[in-house]
Coordinates of N, CA, C and O in Angstrom, one line a residue:
X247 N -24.8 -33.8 25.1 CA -23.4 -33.7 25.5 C -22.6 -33.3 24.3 O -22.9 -33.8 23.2
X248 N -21.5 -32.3 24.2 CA -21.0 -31.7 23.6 C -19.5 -32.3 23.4 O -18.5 -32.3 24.2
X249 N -19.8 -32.7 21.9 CA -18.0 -34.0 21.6 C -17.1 -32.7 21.3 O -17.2 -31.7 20.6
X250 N -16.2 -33.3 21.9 CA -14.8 -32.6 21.5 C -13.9 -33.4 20.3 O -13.6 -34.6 20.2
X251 N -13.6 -32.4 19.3 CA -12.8 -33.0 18.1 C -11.0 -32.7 19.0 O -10.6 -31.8 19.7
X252 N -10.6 -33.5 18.6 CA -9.1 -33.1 19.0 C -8.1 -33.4 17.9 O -7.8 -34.6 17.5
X253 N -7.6 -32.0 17.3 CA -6.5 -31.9 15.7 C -5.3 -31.4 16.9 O -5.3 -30.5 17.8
X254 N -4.4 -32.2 16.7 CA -2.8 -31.8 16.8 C -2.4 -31.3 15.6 O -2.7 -31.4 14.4
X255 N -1.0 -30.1 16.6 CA -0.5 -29.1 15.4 C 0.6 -29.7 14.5 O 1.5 -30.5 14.9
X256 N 0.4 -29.4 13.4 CA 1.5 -30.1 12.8 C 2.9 -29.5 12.8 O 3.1 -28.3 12.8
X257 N 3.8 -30.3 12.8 CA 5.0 -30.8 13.6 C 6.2 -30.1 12.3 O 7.4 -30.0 12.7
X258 N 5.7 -29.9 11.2 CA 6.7 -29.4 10.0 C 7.1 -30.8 9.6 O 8.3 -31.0 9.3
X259 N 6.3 -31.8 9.4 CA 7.3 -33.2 9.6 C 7.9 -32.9 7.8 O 8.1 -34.0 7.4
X260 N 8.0 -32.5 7.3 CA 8.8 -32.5 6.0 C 10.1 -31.5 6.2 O 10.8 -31.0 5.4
X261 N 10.1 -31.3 7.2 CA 11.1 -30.3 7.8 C 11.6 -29.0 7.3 O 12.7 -28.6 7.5
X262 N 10.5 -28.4 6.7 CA 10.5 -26.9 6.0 C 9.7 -26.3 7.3 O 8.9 -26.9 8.0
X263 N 10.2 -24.8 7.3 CA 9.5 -23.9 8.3 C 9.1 -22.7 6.9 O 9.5 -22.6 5.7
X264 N 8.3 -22.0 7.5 CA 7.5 -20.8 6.7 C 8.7 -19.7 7.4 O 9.1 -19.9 8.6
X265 N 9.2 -18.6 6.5 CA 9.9 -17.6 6.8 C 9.7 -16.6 6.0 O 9.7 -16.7 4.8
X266 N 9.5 -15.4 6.5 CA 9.0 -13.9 5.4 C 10.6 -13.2 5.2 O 11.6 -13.3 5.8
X267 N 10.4 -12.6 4.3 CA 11.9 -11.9 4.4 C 11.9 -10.8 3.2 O 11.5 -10.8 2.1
X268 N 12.5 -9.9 3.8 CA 12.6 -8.1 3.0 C 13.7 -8.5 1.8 O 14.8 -9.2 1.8
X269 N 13.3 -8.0 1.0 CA 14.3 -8.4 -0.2 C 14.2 -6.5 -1.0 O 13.4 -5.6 -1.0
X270 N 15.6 -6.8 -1.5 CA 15.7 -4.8 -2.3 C 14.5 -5.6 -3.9 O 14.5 -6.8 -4.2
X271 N 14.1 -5.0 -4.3 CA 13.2 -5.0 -5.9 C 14.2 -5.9 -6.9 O 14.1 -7.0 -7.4
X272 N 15.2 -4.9 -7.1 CA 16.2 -5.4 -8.0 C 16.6 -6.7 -7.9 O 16.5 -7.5 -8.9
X273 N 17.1 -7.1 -6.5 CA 17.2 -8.6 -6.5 C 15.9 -9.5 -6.5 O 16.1 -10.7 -6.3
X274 N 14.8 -9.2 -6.6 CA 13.6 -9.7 -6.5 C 13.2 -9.8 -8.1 O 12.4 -10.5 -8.7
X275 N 14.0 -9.1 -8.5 CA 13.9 -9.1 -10.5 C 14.9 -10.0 -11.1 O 14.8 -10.6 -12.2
X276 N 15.7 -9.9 -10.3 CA 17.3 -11.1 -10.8 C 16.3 -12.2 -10.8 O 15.7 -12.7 -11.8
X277 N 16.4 -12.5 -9.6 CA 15.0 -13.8 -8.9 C 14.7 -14.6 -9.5 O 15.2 -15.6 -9.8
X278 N 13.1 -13.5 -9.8 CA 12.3 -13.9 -11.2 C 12.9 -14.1 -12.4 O 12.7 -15.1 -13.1
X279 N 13.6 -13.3 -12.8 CA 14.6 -13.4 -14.4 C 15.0 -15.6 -14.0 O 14.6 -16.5 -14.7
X280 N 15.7 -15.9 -13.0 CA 16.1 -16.8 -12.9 C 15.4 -17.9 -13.4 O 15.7 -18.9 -14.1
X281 N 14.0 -17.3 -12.5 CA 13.0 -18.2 -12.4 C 12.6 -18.8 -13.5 O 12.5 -20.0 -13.8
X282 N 12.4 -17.4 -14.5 CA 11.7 -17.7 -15.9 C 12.8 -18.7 -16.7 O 12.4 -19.4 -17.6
X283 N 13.9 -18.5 -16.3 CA 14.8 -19.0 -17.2 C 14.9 -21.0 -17.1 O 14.9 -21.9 -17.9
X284 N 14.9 -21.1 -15.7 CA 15.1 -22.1 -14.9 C 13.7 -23.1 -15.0 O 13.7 -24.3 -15.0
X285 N 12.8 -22.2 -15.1 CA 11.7 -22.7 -14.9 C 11.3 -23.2 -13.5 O 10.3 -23.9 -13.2
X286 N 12.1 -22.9 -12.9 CA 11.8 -23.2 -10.5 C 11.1 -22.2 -10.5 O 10.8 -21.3 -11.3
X287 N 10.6 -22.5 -9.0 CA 9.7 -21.0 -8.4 C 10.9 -20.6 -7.3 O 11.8 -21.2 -6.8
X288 N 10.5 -19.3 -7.3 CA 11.2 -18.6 -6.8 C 11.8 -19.5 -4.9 O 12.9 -19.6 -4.3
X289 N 10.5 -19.9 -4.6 CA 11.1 -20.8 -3.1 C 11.9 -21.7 -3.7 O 12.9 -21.7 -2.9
X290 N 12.0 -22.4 -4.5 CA 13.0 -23.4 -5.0 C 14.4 -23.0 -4.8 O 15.2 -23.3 -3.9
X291 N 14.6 -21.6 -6.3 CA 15.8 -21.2 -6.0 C 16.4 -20.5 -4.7 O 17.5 -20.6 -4.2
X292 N 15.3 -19.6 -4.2 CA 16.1 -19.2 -2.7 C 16.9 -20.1 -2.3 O 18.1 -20.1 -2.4
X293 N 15.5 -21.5 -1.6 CA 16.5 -22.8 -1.0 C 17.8 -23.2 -1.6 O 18.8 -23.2 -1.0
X294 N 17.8 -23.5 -2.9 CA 19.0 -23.8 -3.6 C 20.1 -22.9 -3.3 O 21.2 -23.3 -2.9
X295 N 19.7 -21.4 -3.4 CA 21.0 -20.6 -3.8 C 21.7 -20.7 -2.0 O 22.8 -21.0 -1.5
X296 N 20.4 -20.3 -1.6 CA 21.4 -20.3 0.0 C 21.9 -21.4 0.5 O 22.8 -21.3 1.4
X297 N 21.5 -22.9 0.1 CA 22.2 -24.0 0.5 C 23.6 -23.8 0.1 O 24.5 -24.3 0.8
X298 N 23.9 -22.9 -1.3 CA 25.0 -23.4 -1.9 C 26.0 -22.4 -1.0 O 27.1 -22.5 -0.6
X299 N 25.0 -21.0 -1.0 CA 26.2 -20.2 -0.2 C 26.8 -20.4 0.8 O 27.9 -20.1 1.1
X300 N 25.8 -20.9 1.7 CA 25.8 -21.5 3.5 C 27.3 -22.3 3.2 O 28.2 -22.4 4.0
X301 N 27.3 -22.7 2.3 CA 28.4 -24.0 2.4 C 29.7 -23.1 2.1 O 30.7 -23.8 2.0
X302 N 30.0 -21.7 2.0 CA 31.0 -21.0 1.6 C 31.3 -20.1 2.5 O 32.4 -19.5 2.5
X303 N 30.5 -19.9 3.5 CA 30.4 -18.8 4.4 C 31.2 -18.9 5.5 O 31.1 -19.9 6.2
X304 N 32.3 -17.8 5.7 CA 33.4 -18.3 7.0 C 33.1 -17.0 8.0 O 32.7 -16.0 7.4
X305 N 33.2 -17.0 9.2 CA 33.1 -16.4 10.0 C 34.6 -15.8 10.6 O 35.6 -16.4 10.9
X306 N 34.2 -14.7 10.8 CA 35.7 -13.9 11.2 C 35.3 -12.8 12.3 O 34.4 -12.0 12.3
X307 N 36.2 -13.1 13.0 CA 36.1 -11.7 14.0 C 36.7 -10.2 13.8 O 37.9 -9.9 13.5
X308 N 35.7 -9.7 14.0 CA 36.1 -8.1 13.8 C 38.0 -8.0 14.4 O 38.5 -8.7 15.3
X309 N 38.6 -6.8 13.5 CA 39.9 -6.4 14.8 C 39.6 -5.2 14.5 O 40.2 -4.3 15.1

């Protein structure tokens, strides 16, 4: 008789999702420059920098 294992998918429970994203070189050297300076990895500061911008961002309708 042939046992079945059963793995449920995991759920993100730390509430981070995986996301790919095109970046220009230059800003991909800012980045790193940061990085080295800061001593974060580069996923750190992304999260940081866009948390801080998200919080500045106003939305407006075209006229």
């Amino acid at each position: 008789m042939k046992r079945e294992i059963l793995i449920s998918r995991k759920k993100g429970e730390d509430g981070h999702k995986v996301v790919s994203v095109r970046m220009r070189e230059d800003t991909l050297a800012k980045l790193d420059e940061l990085s080295a300076q800061t001593n974060r990895s580069r996923n750190e500061l992304i999260n940081l920098l866009l948390e801080e911008a998200l919080k500045d961002v106003t939305v407006v309708d075209e006229t």
